[in-house]
mmCIF file of C-alpha atoms in Angstrom:
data_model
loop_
_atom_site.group_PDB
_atom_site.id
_atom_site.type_symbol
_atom_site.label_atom_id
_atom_site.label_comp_id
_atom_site.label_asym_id
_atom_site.label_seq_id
_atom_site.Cartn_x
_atom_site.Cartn_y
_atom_site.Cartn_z
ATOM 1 C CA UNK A 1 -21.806 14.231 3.474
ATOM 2 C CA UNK A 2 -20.018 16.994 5.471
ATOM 3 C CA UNK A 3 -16.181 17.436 4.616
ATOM 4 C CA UNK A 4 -15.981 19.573 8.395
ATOM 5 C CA UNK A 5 -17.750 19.139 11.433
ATOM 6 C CA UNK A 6 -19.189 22.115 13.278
ATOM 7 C CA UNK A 7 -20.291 23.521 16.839
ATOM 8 C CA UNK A 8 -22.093 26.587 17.467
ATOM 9 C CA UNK A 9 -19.316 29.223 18.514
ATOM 10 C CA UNK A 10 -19.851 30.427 22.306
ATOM 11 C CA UNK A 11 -21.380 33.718 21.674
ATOM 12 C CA UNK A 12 -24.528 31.801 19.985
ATOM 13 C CA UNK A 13 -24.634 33.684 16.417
ATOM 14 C CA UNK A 14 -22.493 31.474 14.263
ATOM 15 C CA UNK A 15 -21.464 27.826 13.056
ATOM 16 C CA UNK A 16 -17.070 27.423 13.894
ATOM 17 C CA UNK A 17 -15.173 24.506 12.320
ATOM 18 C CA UNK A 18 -14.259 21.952 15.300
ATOM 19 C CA UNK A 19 -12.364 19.671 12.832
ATOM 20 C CA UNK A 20 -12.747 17.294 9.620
ATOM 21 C CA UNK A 21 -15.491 15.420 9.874
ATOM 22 C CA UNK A 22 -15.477 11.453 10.134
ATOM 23 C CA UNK A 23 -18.092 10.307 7.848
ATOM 24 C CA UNK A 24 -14.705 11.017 5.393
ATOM 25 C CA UNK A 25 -13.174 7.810 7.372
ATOM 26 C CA UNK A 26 -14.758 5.134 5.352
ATOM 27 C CA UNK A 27 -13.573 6.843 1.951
ATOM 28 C CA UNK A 28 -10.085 7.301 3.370
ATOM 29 C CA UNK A 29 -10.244 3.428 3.546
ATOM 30 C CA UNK A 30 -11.688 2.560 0.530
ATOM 31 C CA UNK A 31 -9.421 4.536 -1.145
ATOM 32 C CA UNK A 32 -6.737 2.420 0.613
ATOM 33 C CA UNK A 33 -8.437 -0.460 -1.088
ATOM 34 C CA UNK A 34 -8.955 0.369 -4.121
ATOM 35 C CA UNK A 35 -5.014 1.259 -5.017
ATOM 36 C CA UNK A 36 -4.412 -1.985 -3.892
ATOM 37 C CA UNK A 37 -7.387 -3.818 -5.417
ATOM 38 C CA UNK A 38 -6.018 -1.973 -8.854
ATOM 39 C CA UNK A 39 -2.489 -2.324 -8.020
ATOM 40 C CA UNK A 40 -2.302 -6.150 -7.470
ATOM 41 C CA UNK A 41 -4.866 -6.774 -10.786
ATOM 42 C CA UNK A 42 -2.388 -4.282 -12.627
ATOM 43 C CA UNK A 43 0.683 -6.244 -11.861
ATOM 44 C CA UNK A 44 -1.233 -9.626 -12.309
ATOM 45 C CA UNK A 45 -2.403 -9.202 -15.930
ATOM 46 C CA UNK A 46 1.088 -7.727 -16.646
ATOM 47 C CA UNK A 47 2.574 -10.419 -15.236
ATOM 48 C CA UNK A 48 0.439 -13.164 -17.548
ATOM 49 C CA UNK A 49 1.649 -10.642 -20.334
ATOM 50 C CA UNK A 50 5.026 -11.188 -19.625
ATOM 51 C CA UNK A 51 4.425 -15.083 -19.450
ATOM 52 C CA UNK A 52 2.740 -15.581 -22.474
ATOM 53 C CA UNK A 53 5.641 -13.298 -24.479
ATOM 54 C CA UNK B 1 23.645 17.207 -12.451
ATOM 55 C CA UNK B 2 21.901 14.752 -10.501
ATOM 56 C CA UNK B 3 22.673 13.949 -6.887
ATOM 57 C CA UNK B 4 24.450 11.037 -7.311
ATOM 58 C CA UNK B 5 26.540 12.430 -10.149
ATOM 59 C CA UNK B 6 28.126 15.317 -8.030
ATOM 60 C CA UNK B 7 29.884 12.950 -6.168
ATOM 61 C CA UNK B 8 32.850 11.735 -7.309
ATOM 62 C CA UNK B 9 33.011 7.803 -9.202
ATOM 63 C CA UNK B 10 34.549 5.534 -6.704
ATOM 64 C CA UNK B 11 34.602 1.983 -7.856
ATOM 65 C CA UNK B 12 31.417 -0.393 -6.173
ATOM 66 C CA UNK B 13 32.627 -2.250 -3.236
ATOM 67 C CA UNK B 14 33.573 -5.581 -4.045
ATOM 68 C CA UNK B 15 33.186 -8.426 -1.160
ATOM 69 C CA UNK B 16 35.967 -10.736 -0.992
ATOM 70 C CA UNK B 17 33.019 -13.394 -0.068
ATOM 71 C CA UNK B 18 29.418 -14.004 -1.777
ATOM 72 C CA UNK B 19 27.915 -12.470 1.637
ATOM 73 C CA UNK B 20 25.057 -10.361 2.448
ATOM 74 C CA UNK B 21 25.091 -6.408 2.141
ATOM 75 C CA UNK B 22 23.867 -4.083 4.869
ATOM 76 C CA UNK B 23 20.755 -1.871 3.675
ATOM 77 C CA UNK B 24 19.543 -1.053 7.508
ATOM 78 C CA UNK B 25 21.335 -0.753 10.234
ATOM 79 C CA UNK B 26 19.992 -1.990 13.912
ATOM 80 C CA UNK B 27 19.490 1.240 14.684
ATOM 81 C CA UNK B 28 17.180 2.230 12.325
ATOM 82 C CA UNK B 29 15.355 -0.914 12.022
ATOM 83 C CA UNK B 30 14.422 -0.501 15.794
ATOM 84 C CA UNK B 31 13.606 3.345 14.925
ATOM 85 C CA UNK B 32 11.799 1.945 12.113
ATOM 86 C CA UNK B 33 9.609 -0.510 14.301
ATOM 87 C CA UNK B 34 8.931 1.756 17.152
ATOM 88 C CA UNK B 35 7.503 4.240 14.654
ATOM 89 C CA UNK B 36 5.232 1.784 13.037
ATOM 90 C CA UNK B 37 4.409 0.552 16.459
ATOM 91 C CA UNK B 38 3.264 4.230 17.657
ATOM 92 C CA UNK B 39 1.318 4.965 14.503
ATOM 93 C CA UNK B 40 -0.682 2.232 14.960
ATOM 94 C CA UNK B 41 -0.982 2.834 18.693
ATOM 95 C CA UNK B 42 -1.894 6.727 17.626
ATOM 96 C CA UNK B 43 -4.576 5.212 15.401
ATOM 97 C CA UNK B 44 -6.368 2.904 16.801
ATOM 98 C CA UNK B 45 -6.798 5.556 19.850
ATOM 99 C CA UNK B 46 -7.830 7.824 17.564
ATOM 100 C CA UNK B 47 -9.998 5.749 14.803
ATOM 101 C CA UNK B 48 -11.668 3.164 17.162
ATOM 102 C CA UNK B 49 -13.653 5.050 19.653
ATOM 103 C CA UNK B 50 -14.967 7.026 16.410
ATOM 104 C CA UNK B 51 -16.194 3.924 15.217
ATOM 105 C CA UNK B 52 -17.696 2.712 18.064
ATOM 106 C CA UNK B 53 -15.194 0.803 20.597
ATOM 107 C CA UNK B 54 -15.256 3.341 23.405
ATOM 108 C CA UNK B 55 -12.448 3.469 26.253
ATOM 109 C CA UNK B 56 -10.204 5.318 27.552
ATOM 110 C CA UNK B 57 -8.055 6.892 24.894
ATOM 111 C CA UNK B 58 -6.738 10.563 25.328
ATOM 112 C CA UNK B 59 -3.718 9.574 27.887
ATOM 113 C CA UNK B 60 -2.345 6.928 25.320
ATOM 114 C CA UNK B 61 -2.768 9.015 22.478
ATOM 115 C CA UNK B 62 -1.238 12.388 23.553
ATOM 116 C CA UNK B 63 1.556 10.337 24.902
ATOM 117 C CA UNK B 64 2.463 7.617 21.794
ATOM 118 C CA UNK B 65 2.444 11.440 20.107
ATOM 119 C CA UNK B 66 4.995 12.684 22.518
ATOM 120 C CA UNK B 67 7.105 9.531 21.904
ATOM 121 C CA UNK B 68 6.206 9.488 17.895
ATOM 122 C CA UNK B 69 7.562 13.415 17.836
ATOM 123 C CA UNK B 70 10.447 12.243 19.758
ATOM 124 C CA UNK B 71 11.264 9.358 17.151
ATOM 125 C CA UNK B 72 11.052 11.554 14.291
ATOM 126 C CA UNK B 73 13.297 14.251 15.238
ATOM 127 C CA UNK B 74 16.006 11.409 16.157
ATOM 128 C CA UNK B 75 15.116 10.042 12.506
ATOM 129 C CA UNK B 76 15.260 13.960 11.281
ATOM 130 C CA UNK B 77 18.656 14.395 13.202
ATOM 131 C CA UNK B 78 19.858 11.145 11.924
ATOM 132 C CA UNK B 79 19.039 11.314 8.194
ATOM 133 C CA UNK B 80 20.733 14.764 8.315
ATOM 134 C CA UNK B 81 24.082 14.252 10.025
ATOM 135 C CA UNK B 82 24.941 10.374 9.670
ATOM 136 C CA UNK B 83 23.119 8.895 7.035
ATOM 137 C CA UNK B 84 22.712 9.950 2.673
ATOM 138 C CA UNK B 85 19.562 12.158 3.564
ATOM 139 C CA UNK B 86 20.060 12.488 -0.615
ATOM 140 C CA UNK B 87 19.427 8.592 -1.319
ATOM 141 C CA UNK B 88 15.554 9.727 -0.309
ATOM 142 C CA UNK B 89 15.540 12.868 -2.810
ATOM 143 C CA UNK B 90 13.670 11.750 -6.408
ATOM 144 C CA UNK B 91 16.661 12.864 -8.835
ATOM 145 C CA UNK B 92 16.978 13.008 -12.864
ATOM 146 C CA UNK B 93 17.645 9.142 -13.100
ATOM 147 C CA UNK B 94 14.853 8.395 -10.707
ATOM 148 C CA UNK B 95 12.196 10.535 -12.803
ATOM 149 C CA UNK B 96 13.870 9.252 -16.091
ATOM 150 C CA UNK B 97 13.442 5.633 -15.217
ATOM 151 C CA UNK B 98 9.852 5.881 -13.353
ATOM 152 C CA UNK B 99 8.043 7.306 -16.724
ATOM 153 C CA UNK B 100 10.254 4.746 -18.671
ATOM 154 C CA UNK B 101 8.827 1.844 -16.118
ATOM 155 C CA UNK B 102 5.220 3.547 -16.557
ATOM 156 C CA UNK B 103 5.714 3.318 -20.359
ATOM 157 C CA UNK B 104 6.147 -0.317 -20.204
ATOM 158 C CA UNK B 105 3.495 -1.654 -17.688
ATOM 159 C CA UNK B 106 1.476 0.296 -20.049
ATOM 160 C CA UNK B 107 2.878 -1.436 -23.695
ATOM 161 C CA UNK B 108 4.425 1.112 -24.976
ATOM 162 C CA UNK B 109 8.159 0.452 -26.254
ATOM 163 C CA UNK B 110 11.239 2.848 -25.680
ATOM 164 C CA UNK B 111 14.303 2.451 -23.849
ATOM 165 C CA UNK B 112 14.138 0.187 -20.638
ATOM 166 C CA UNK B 113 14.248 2.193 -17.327
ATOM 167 C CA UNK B 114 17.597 1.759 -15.571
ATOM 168 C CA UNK B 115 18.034 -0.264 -11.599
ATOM 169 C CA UNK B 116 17.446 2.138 -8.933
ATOM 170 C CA UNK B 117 19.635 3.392 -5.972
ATOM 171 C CA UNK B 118 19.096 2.262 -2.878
ATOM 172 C CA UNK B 119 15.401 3.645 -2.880
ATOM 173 C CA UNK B 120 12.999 3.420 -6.106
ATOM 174 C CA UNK B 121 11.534 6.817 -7.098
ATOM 175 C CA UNK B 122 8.152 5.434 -5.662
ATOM 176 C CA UNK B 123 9.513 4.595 -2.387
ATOM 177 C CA UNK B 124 11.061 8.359 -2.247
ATOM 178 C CA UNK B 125 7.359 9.435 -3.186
ATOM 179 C CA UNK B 126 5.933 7.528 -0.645
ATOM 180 C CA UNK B 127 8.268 8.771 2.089
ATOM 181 C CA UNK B 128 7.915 12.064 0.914
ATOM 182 C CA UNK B 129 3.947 11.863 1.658
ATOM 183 C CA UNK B 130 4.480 10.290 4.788
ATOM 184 C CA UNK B 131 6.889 12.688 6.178
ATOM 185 C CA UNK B 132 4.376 15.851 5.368
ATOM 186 C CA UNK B 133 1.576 14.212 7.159
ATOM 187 C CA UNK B 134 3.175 13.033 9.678
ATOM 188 C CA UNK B 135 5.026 16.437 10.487
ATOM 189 C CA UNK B 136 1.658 18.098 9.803
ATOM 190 C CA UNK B 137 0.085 15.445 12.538
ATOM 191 C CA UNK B 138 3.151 16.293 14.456
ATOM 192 C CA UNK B 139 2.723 20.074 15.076
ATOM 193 C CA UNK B 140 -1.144 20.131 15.058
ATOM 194 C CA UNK B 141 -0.915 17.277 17.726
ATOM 195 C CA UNK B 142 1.847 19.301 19.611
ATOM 196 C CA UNK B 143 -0.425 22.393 19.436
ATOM 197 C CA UNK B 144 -3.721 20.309 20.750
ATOM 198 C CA UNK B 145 -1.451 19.802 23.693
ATOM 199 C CA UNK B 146 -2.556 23.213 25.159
ATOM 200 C CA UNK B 147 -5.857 22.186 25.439
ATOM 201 C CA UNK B 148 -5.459 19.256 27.613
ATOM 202 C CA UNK B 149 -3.802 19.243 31.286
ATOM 203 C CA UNK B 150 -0.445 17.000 31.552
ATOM 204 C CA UNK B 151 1.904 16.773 34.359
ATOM 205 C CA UNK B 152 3.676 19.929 33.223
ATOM 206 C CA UNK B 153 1.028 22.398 32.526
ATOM 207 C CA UNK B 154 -2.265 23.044 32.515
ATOM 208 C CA UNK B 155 -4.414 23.786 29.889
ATOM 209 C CA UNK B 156 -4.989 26.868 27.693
ATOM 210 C CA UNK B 157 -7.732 27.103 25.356
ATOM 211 C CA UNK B 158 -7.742 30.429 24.511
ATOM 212 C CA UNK B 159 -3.992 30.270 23.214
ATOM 213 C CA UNK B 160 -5.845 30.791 20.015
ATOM 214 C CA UNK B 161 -9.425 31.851 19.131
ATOM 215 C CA UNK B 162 -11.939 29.200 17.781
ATOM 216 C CA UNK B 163 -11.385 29.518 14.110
ATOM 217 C CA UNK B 164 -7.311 28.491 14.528
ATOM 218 C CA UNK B 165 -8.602 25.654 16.943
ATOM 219 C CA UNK B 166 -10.994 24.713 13.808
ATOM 220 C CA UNK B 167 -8.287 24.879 11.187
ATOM 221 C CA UNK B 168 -5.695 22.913 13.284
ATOM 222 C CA UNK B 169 -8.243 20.621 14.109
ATOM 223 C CA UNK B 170 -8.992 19.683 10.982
ATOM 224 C CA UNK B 171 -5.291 19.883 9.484
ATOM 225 C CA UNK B 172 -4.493 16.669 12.481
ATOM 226 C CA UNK B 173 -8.123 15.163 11.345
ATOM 227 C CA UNK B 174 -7.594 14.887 7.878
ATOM 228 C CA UNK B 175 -4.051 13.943 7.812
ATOM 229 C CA UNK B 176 -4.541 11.481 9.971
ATOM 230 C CA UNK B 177 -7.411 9.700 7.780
ATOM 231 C CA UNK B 178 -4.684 10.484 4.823
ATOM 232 C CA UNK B 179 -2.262 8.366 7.041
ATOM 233 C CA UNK B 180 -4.793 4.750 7.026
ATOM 234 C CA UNK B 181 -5.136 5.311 3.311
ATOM 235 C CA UNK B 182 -1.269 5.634 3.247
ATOM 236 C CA UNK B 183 -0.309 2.426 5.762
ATOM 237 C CA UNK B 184 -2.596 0.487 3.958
ATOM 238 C CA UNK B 185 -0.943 0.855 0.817
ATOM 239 C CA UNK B 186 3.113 0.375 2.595
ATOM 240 C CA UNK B 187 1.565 -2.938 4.207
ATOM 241 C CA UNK B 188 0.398 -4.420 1.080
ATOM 242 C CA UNK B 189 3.840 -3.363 -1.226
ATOM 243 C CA UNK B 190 6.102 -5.501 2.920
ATOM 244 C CA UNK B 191 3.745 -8.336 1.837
ATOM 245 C CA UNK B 192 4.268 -8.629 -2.356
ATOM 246 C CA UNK B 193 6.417 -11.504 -2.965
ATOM 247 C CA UNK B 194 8.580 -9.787 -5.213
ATOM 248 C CA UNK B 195 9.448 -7.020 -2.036
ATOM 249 C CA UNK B 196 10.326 -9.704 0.470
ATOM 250 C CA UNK B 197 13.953 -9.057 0.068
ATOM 251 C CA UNK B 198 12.756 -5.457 0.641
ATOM 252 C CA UNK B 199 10.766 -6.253 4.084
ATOM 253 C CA UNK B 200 13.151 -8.801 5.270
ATOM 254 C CA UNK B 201 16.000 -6.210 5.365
ATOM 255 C CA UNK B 202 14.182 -4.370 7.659
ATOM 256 C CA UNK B 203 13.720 -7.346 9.975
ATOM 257 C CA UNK B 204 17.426 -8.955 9.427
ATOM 258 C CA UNK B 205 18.833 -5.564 8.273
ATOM 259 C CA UNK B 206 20.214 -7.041 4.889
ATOM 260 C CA UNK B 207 19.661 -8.299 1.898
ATOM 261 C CA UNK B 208 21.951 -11.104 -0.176
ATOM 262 C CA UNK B 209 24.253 -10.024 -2.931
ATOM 263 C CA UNK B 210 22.273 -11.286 -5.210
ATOM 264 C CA UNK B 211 19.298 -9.242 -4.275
ATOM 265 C CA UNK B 212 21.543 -6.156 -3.912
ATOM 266 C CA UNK B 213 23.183 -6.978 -7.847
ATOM 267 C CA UNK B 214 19.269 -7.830 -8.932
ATOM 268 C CA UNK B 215 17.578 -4.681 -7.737
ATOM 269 C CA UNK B 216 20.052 -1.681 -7.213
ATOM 270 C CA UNK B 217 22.322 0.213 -9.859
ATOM 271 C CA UNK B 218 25.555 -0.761 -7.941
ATOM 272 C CA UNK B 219 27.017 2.592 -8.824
ATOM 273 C CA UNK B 220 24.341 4.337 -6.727
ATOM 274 C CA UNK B 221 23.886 2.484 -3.913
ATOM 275 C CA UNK B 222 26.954 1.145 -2.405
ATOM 276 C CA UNK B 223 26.018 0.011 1.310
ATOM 277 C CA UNK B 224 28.646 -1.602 3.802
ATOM 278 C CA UNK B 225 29.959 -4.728 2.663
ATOM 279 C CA UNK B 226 29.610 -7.680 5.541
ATOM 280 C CA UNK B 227 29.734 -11.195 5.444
#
């Protein structure tokens, strides 16, 4: 998995950065999901906690 | 000296009437949904053809970015001049009360964290992370503008050499990508049940007294008192 995505530069000899590469989007998203997947069974267990106190 | 203590103690506004209290005003509500409105436009035109739904997208997306640019420097020139730009800086109480709040979800005992101002410490964070990405979006996007044609000029793509293209390129890439990870997370807190007062405020513009009493350290928030 590339972090960048590259293009041969114009004058043929070498590989130039063109920007971050997209194969990143999925973990972007999944770390999205997993804050909130964490989050919400965080605050549910400490919420049965604070019930059964 | 925190923020909030340099000022001097006036006494918490006290409504003659049980009514509600103003925590956003029209103004910023509509800012608030025109924003969310063009960062959603910005990326979907950006994510979806990546992913595989192709159309036309480089028109709508250079333009919701002229209008999103335009948006935030009203917000910038707002916060600044007319509203506490200070109720959205993390101070002493806020980092005090955060670790004491982290203590407990976690067990441990201690002293319990105090109410919050008119923003919790997280909230600050969060806007805090928003605002660099979205001013790093912001001025890459701005820049990226020289490399396409618009009605009022045409473009330049040898304003810089290949290697700045690359690194502002990849500055508005990964920022953006940072920004789904980061609306995710503000959709899910507007939907807990126990931030509805939160999210309704920002459809209705206020929240009851109750709420206000419930959540906020009166002596560091005190909104606009309306019925």
């Amino acid at each position: 998995m590339e972090l960048f995505r590259y293009a041969t530069s114009i004058y043929g000899d070498s590989k130039v950065v063109i920007g971050a590469s997209w194969d990143l989007l999925p973990w972007f998203v999944a770390a999205g999901a997993v804050f909130i997947v964490v989050h919400a069974a965080v605050k549910a267990i400490a919420g049965r906690r604070g019930h059964a106190h | 000296m925190t923020a909030s203590e340099t000022r001097a103690p006036v006494a918490p506004v006290v409504a003659a009437s049980s009514g509600r209290v103003l925590r956003h005003a029209l103004f910023d509500r509509i800012y608030h949904w025109l924003m969310a409105a063009s960062v959603l436009i910005l990326m979907g035109s950006a994510f979806l053809p990546i992913v595989g739904l192709k159309f036309e997208w480089l028109s709508l997306h250079w333009m919701t970015g002229i209008v999103l640019t335009v948006l935030v420097l009203i917000h910038i020139v707002r916060a600044l001049i007319w509203q506490d730009w200070r109720a959205m800086i993390p101070d002493g109480a806020d980092i005090r009360d955060g670790l004491r709040k982290f203590r407990a979800a976690l067990g441990g005992g201690g002293p319990a964290p105090g109410k919050p101002g008119k923003y919790k410490i997280a909230q600050k964070l969060y806007h805090l992370a928003v605002a660099v990405l979205v001013l790093a979006i912001v001025a890459s996007g701005l820049l990226m503008l020289l490399k396409i044609d618009t009605p009022f000029w045409k473009r330049n793509p040898y304003w810089f050499d290949s290697d700045t293209w690359g690194i502002i390129y990849s500055v508005h890439g990964f920022a953006s990508m940072a920004m789904i990870t980061l609306v995710m997370i503000h959709i899910y807190f507007a939907l807990r049940p126990e931030e509805w007062w939160l999210t309704r405020s920002m459809f209705g513009g206020t929240v009851s007294r109750d709420e206000y009493v419930e959540h906020c350290d009166t002596s560091r928030w005190r909104p606009e008192d309306r019925s």
